Amino acid sequence: MAVRRDGSLMRDKGQPSRGSRIAAAIAVGVLLGCVLAFLYPHGLFGAASRARIASISDLQSGSSSGELPERFNLMKSDIASLSEKNVALKNQIRVLNERLRSAEQGKDHAHNQFSALGDQHKAGPFGTVKGLRTNPTVMPDESVNPRLAKLLDEVAIGKELIVALANSNVREMLEVWFTSIKRVGIPNYLVVALDDEIENFCKVNDVPVYKRDPDQDIDAVGKSGGNHAVSGLKFRILREFLQLGYSVLLSDVDIVYLQNPFDYLYRDSDVESMSDGHNNYTAYGYNDVFDEPAMGWARYAHTMRIWVYNSGFFYMRPTIPSIELLDRVAGRLSRENAWDQAVFNEELFFPSHPGYDGLHAAKRTMDFYLFMNSKVLFKMVRKNAKLSKLKPVIVHVNYHPDKLPRMKAIVEFYTNGKKDALQPFPDGSEW
């Protein structure tokens, strides 16, 4: 025990005591405090505060010299630039979504075509069999019109666009037409100018425009023709669009756009058209009974009827049946003194029979409340509290000759919220 105690005493003698270490630390702290007090008599935080005050003073002095407003202007400019970039980004996203949708549809179409045209198969169970409804698209041929092909590559989205033909006779209606398209935000549209005045008018108003190469026959009608004459030209002109591989939403200029029509198309047929019908029966078809009393027991003959498709607003895919339809209609109109809408429907609906081979084209009727004709609007919708709240995609003033004032009234009613804008007009037209 004595030895351990002595050893412990020896170790303590060779090291400083705990009290001396504490005293040394206190001395160093006091010395450091004195040095800092000498170097920073107003304290460390006082220096930081003075720096902030100096910064504020500089900002205030800058404000008096005009620097602050300049900074605000720069900030506003940055915000405006970011807003523009945001809009551009949204447009790019929309384009990408359109292309993605087209690609998905193309994939489904290709699969269906392969299934239908591949090896023969037995019919499936009852209720499961479905035939091919969508014809394959043609191979694009840019040699048909290289200039138009280049323009369509810039204008079209997802290989589709709105196309309208116009000459100077419809200039005022054309302005309402493209103004409504711009208001909705539809980028993929094109005016086919039939004279120099309309071409210049479109360029001044930043409207995509295309003027064909000189064609004596077409130019004669395009420059001086009325509505029906110009309407007949479209079947010849649209052929090139389809040959180039583009789907076309053909539009007359007596139409007001309230939504983007490409958001409401099915794209499962060769021709997708609005109807002149005014209810489910007339627009989509019905069983009409013809009564002939002289036939006695067989006096009632059942017929299938549908009101005609409107040749002033239809969507056409670039397929062989679509191009054949255009050729048939254009050919007949060049040989006959006929109304283009009547010929359009006859070639589309008449079946094959002795001496005539019918057109094998798939067709779809558009929703007549969304793609609305002016009879539906002025005779029914405006008088119905519930229907008047519905916002159509387009309204086509096809039933009335006073087109321009009714188009302006439609804009006032649906776009500007003027509830009584449609009231001054009669249901029909005054002779």
XYZ file of C-alpha atoms in Angstrom:
431
model
C 0.000 0.000 0.000
C 2.853 2.403 0.870
C 4.500 1.804 -2.453
C 1.321 2.648 -4.451
C 0.780 5.819 -2.468
C 4.350 6.989 -3.022
C 4.104 6.254 -6.760
C 0.959 8.340 -6.968
C 2.684 11.232 -5.257
C 5.547 11.022 -7.695
C 3.173 11.299 -10.747
C 1.408 14.359 -9.284
C 4.706 16.133 -8.853
C 5.592 15.727 -12.560
C 2.292 17.349 -13.913
C 0.589 20.773 -13.366
C -2.326 20.794 -11.005
C -5.953 21.078 -12.198
C -6.345 24.495 -10.551
C -3.353 25.901 -12.380
C -4.798 24.768 -15.760
C -8.100 26.585 -15.050
C -6.229 29.735 -14.051
C -4.236 29.637 -17.281
C -7.414 29.325 -19.380
C -8.994 32.298 -17.619
C -5.894 34.368 -18.257
C -5.897 33.530 -21.962
C -9.607 34.446 -22.232
C -9.061 37.793 -20.522
C -6.107 38.530 -22.806
C -8.128 37.640 -25.970
C -11.001 39.846 -24.779
C -8.666 42.775 -24.318
C -7.272 42.331 -27.830
C -10.776 42.215 -29.386
C -11.900 45.204 -27.339
C -8.939 47.146 -28.635
C -9.528 46.127 -32.290
C -13.375 46.463 -32.254
C -14.303 49.106 -29.695
C -17.972 49.122 -30.924
C -18.296 45.335 -30.936
C -18.462 42.753 -33.726
C -22.297 43.041 -34.241
C -22.096 46.808 -34.409
C -19.873 46.487 -37.500
C -22.387 44.165 -39.207
C -25.225 46.531 -38.357
C -23.322 49.480 -39.812
C -22.700 47.457 -42.979
C -26.428 46.793 -43.386
C -27.247 50.451 -42.702
C -24.669 51.495 -45.289
C -26.212 49.095 -47.792
C -29.693 50.546 -47.203
C -28.289 54.062 -47.485
C -26.662 53.153 -50.793
C -29.997 51.721 -52.058
C -31.821 54.889 -50.993
C -29.244 57.098 -52.614
C -29.500 54.919 -55.712
C -33.259 55.435 -55.670
C -32.793 59.172 -55.758
C -30.499 58.874 -58.733
C -32.850 56.640 -60.740
C -31.116 53.297 -60.118
C -34.061 51.773 -58.214
C -36.644 52.344 -61.006
C -34.151 50.846 -63.414
C -33.946 47.754 -61.235
C -37.746 47.539 -61.131
C -37.856 47.827 -64.924
C -35.298 45.067 -65.235
C -37.371 42.882 -62.925
C -40.502 43.587 -64.959
C -38.633 42.740 -68.139
C -37.450 39.468 -66.609
C -40.994 38.592 -65.530
C -42.341 39.346 -69.024
C -39.613 37.216 -70.577
C -40.410 34.328 -68.224
C -44.109 34.640 -69.070
C -43.343 34.424 -72.786
C -41.158 31.391 -72.202
C -43.975 29.820 -70.180
C -46.439 30.318 -73.050
C -43.941 28.890 -75.533
C -43.374 25.913 -73.248
C -47.117 25.275 -73.020
C -47.359 25.343 -76.823
C -44.481 22.897 -77.085
C -46.168 20.592 -74.578
C -49.375 20.759 -76.605
C -47.515 19.905 -79.801
C -45.797 16.976 -78.099
C -49.126 15.742 -76.722
C -50.673 15.959 -80.196
C -47.791 13.995 -81.681
C -47.982 11.420 -78.908
C -51.721 11.003 -79.456
C -51.201 10.641 -83.210
C -48.459 8.094 -82.635
C -50.674 6.081 -80.288
C -53.523 6.174 -82.774
C -51.190 5.183 -85.577
C -49.969 2.258 -83.504
C -53.546 1.080 -82.913
C -54.436 1.536 -86.580
C -51.382 -0.409 -87.681
C -52.218 -3.220 -85.280
C -55.809 -3.403 -86.529
C -54.699 -3.363 -90.145
C -52.166 -6.091 -89.539
C -54.779 -8.212 -87.770
C -57.317 -7.748 -90.564
C -54.933 -8.121 -93.501
C -52.713 -10.832 -92.064
C -53.393 -14.542 -91.952
C -56.961 -15.707 -92.138
C -58.672 -16.296 -88.826
C -61.839 -17.976 -87.721
C -64.626 -15.788 -86.451
C -64.633 -15.402 -82.688
C -67.524 -15.984 -80.274
C -70.819 -14.169 -80.696
C -70.541 -10.444 -80.045
C -66.753 -10.312 -80.201
C -66.226 -9.869 -83.954
C -65.339 -6.405 -85.249
C -64.350 -5.490 -88.783
C -61.642 -3.039 -89.835
C -63.014 0.511 -89.706
C -59.964 2.643 -90.344
C -58.332 2.484 -93.747
C -54.538 2.838 -93.935
C -53.112 6.214 -94.900
C -51.344 6.748 -98.211
C -47.596 7.068 -98.529
C -46.784 10.816 -98.644
C -45.571 12.062 -102.019
C -43.816 15.424 -101.675
C -43.079 15.548 -105.410
C -46.749 16.477 -105.924
C -46.129 19.980 -104.581
C -42.762 20.622 -102.859
C -43.640 24.234 -102.003
C -46.860 23.230 -100.267
C -45.101 20.321 -98.554
C -42.576 22.725 -97.008
C -45.322 25.068 -95.811
C -47.408 22.262 -94.301
C -44.380 20.979 -92.430
C -44.222 24.368 -90.696
C -47.945 24.895 -90.097
C -49.449 21.475 -89.370
C -49.395 19.784 -85.964
C -49.570 16.009 -85.833
C -49.907 15.948 -89.652
C -53.278 17.723 -89.539
C -54.590 21.268 -89.965
C -57.636 23.431 -90.699
C -57.880 24.620 -94.302
C -60.167 27.304 -95.721
C -60.488 28.711 -99.232
C -61.237 32.404 -99.637
C -61.360 35.201 -102.168
C -62.014 38.916 -101.700
C -65.802 38.375 -101.821
C -65.712 36.883 -98.299
C -63.060 39.146 -96.772
C -65.163 40.375 -93.819
C -66.328 36.886 -92.894
C -62.768 35.611 -93.224
C -61.647 38.190 -90.657
C -64.249 37.012 -88.131
C -63.223 33.430 -88.947
C -59.483 33.755 -88.300
C -60.014 36.120 -85.353
C -62.072 33.430 -83.609
C -59.394 30.834 -84.387
C -56.674 33.043 -82.904
C -58.812 33.744 -79.840
C -59.185 30.019 -79.145
C -55.450 29.495 -79.650
C -55.479 27.125 -82.624
C -52.046 27.285 -84.310
C -52.476 24.782 -87.151
C -54.646 26.482 -89.758
C -54.120 27.756 -93.274
C -55.967 30.002 -95.712
C -55.766 29.084 -99.392
C -55.946 32.507 -101.029
C -57.721 32.539 -104.370
C -56.671 36.090 -105.265
C -53.876 38.533 -104.476
C -56.019 40.724 -102.231
C -56.746 37.902 -99.787
C -53.114 36.804 -99.834
C -51.977 40.293 -98.841
C -54.799 40.628 -96.305
C -53.686 37.438 -94.570
C -50.040 38.448 -94.516
C -50.887 41.824 -92.951
C -52.904 40.056 -90.238
C -50.249 37.404 -89.573
C -52.445 34.582 -90.897
C -50.787 31.509 -92.495
C -51.612 31.721 -96.183
C -50.926 29.749 -99.334
C -51.516 30.835 -102.907
C -51.383 28.177 -105.555
C -49.316 28.386 -108.693
C -51.247 29.940 -111.598
C -53.994 27.709 -112.946
C -56.211 29.203 -115.626
C -59.333 27.150 -114.839
C -59.099 27.429 -111.065
C -58.025 31.088 -111.057
C -61.013 32.132 -113.157
C -63.450 30.659 -110.624
C -61.407 31.559 -107.559
C -61.154 35.276 -108.309
C -64.746 35.981 -109.314
C -66.820 33.012 -108.160
C -69.486 33.123 -105.468
C -69.820 30.850 -102.443
C -70.968 27.748 -104.318
C -68.421 28.120 -107.109
C -65.566 28.522 -104.626
C -66.934 25.643 -102.566
C -66.644 23.366 -105.566
C -62.936 24.174 -105.969
C -61.977 22.747 -102.613
C -62.348 19.131 -103.735
C -59.671 19.637 -106.381
C -57.370 21.668 -104.171
C -57.620 19.390 -101.118
C -56.357 16.428 -103.101
C -52.771 17.702 -102.898
C -52.985 18.020 -99.106
C -54.029 14.386 -98.802
C -51.404 13.207 -101.276
C -48.780 14.882 -99.110
C -49.991 12.761 -96.183
C -51.910 15.388 -94.180
C -55.338 15.104 -92.606
C -57.459 18.146 -93.383
C -60.285 19.755 -91.442
C -61.962 21.620 -94.296
C -63.731 24.768 -93.130
C -65.917 27.326 -94.834
C -65.362 30.902 -93.638
C -68.915 31.384 -92.303
C -67.886 29.531 -89.143
C -67.116 30.838 -85.646
C -64.650 28.795 -83.564
C -65.297 28.615 -79.828
C -63.095 25.629 -78.912
C -60.301 23.665 -80.559
C -62.005 21.091 -82.844
C -58.982 18.787 -82.835
C -59.775 17.967 -79.206
C -63.142 16.482 -80.260
C -62.317 14.383 -83.336
C -62.362 10.568 -83.313
C -60.122 10.017 -86.356
C -61.481 6.499 -86.880
C -63.026 7.077 -90.324
C -62.094 8.327 -93.747
C -64.582 11.194 -93.476
C -65.845 12.791 -90.255
C -68.413 15.480 -90.979
C -70.857 17.828 -89.306
C -74.525 17.295 -90.095
C -77.281 19.520 -91.386
C -79.586 17.615 -89.027
C -81.138 19.275 -85.984
C -81.859 16.330 -83.649
C -80.807 12.737 -83.008
C -83.060 11.364 -85.756
C -82.125 13.734 -88.543
C -78.425 13.893 -87.692
C -77.760 10.220 -86.999
C -80.414 8.410 -89.024
C -83.929 7.090 -88.521
C -86.535 4.672 -89.865
C -88.956 6.736 -91.952
C -92.228 5.045 -92.941
C -93.628 5.834 -96.375
C -97.399 5.380 -96.597
C -99.032 4.324 -99.884
C -102.707 3.436 -99.185
C -103.229 1.994 -102.666
C -100.966 -0.927 -101.718
C -103.475 -2.158 -99.122
C -101.812 -4.619 -96.752
C -98.346 -3.442 -97.907
C -99.162 0.255 -97.719
C -96.344 0.974 -95.239
C -92.848 0.920 -96.672
C -89.954 1.470 -94.286
C -87.063 3.661 -95.400
C -83.776 4.639 -93.764
C -83.049 8.345 -93.826
C -80.348 10.728 -92.669
C -79.946 14.431 -93.268
C -76.975 15.309 -95.418
C -73.431 15.888 -94.302
C -72.331 19.497 -94.552
C -69.661 19.893 -97.210
C -68.470 23.103 -95.551
C -67.003 21.420 -92.480
C -65.533 17.939 -92.541
C -62.383 16.115 -91.469
C -60.723 13.885 -94.036
C -57.877 11.450 -93.452
C -55.285 10.844 -96.221
C -56.608 7.478 -97.382
C -57.389 5.996 -100.792
C -61.194 6.185 -100.256
C -60.882 9.859 -99.244
C -58.896 10.733 -102.361
C -61.315 8.721 -104.487
C -64.198 10.726 -103.004
C -62.484 13.998 -103.909
C -61.856 12.766 -107.437
C -65.451 11.645 -107.884
C -66.952 14.894 -106.624
C -64.534 17.133 -108.528
C -65.099 15.090 -111.694
C -68.867 15.367 -111.505
C -68.783 19.081 -110.718
C -66.626 19.676 -113.800
C -69.195 17.883 -115.976
C -72.499 18.794 -114.303
C -74.223 21.948 -113.157
C -74.756 20.588 -109.649
C -74.529 21.677 -106.025
C -71.294 20.434 -104.479
C -72.952 19.382 -101.198
C -75.508 17.216 -102.996
C -72.799 15.535 -105.076
C -70.599 15.096 -101.981
C -73.357 13.193 -100.173
C -74.450 11.147 -103.169
C -70.938 9.864 -103.760
C -70.453 9.199 -100.066
C -73.737 7.358 -99.404
C -75.096 5.827 -102.610
C -74.486 2.040 -102.545
C -73.222 -0.049 -105.405
C -75.962 -1.043 -107.834
C -76.227 -2.104 -111.480
C -74.131 0.274 -113.536
C -72.596 2.011 -110.514
C -69.818 1.109 -108.082
C -70.318 2.818 -104.754
C -67.546 4.343 -102.683
C -66.248 2.132 -99.876
C -65.423 4.824 -97.334
C -65.845 4.813 -93.561
C -67.757 7.817 -92.236
C -68.708 9.332 -88.894
C -71.264 12.015 -88.033
C -70.080 14.716 -85.626
C -72.031 15.621 -82.486
C -74.559 18.186 -83.753
C -74.565 20.103 -80.449
C -70.773 20.491 -80.468
C -70.413 21.055 -84.204
C -73.540 23.162 -84.478
C -75.332 24.448 -87.551
C -77.222 27.746 -87.396
C -80.643 26.076 -87.529
C -79.908 24.258 -84.278
C -78.676 27.482 -82.667
C -81.340 29.954 -83.735
C -84.375 27.652 -83.724
C -83.702 25.647 -80.558
C -80.591 26.332 -78.481
C -81.050 30.061 -77.887
C -84.619 29.440 -76.626
C -83.644 26.686 -74.189
C -82.166 27.757 -70.845
C -80.139 24.552 -70.442
C -78.945 24.249 -74.032
C -77.942 27.906 -74.168
C -75.388 27.207 -71.424
C -73.673 24.627 -73.628
C -70.567 25.914 -75.377
C -70.222 24.388 -78.849
C -66.917 23.784 -80.576
C -67.959 25.674 -83.696
C -71.093 27.302 -85.056
C -71.614 27.173 -88.811
C -73.949 29.836 -90.220
C -75.033 27.595 -93.077
C -78.829 27.941 -92.832
C -78.959 31.741 -93.097
C -77.879 34.156 -95.843
C -77.248 37.079 -93.445
C -74.046 35.364 -92.383
C -71.813 38.212 -91.217
C -74.197 39.842 -88.672
C -75.108 36.443 -87.270
C -71.435 35.506 -86.954
C -70.769 38.712 -85.021
C -73.786 38.038 -82.798
C -72.483 34.530 -82.066
C -69.166 36.028 -80.946
C -71.013 38.511 -78.715
C -73.150 35.754 -77.177
C -70.547 33.053 -76.519
C -67.328 35.058 -76.179
C -68.358 38.416 -74.762
C -71.281 37.126 -72.671
C -73.960 39.351 -74.177
C -77.082 37.347 -73.332
C -79.454 39.028 -75.750
C -77.072 39.112 -78.742
C -78.983 36.397 -80.641
C -82.494 37.684 -79.944
C -82.957 40.189 -82.821
C -82.669 37.478 -85.495
C -85.601 35.424 -86.802
C -85.468 31.624 -86.684
C -85.149 31.356 -90.435
C -84.311 33.773 -93.210
C -86.440 36.435 -94.748
C -86.946 35.953 -98.467
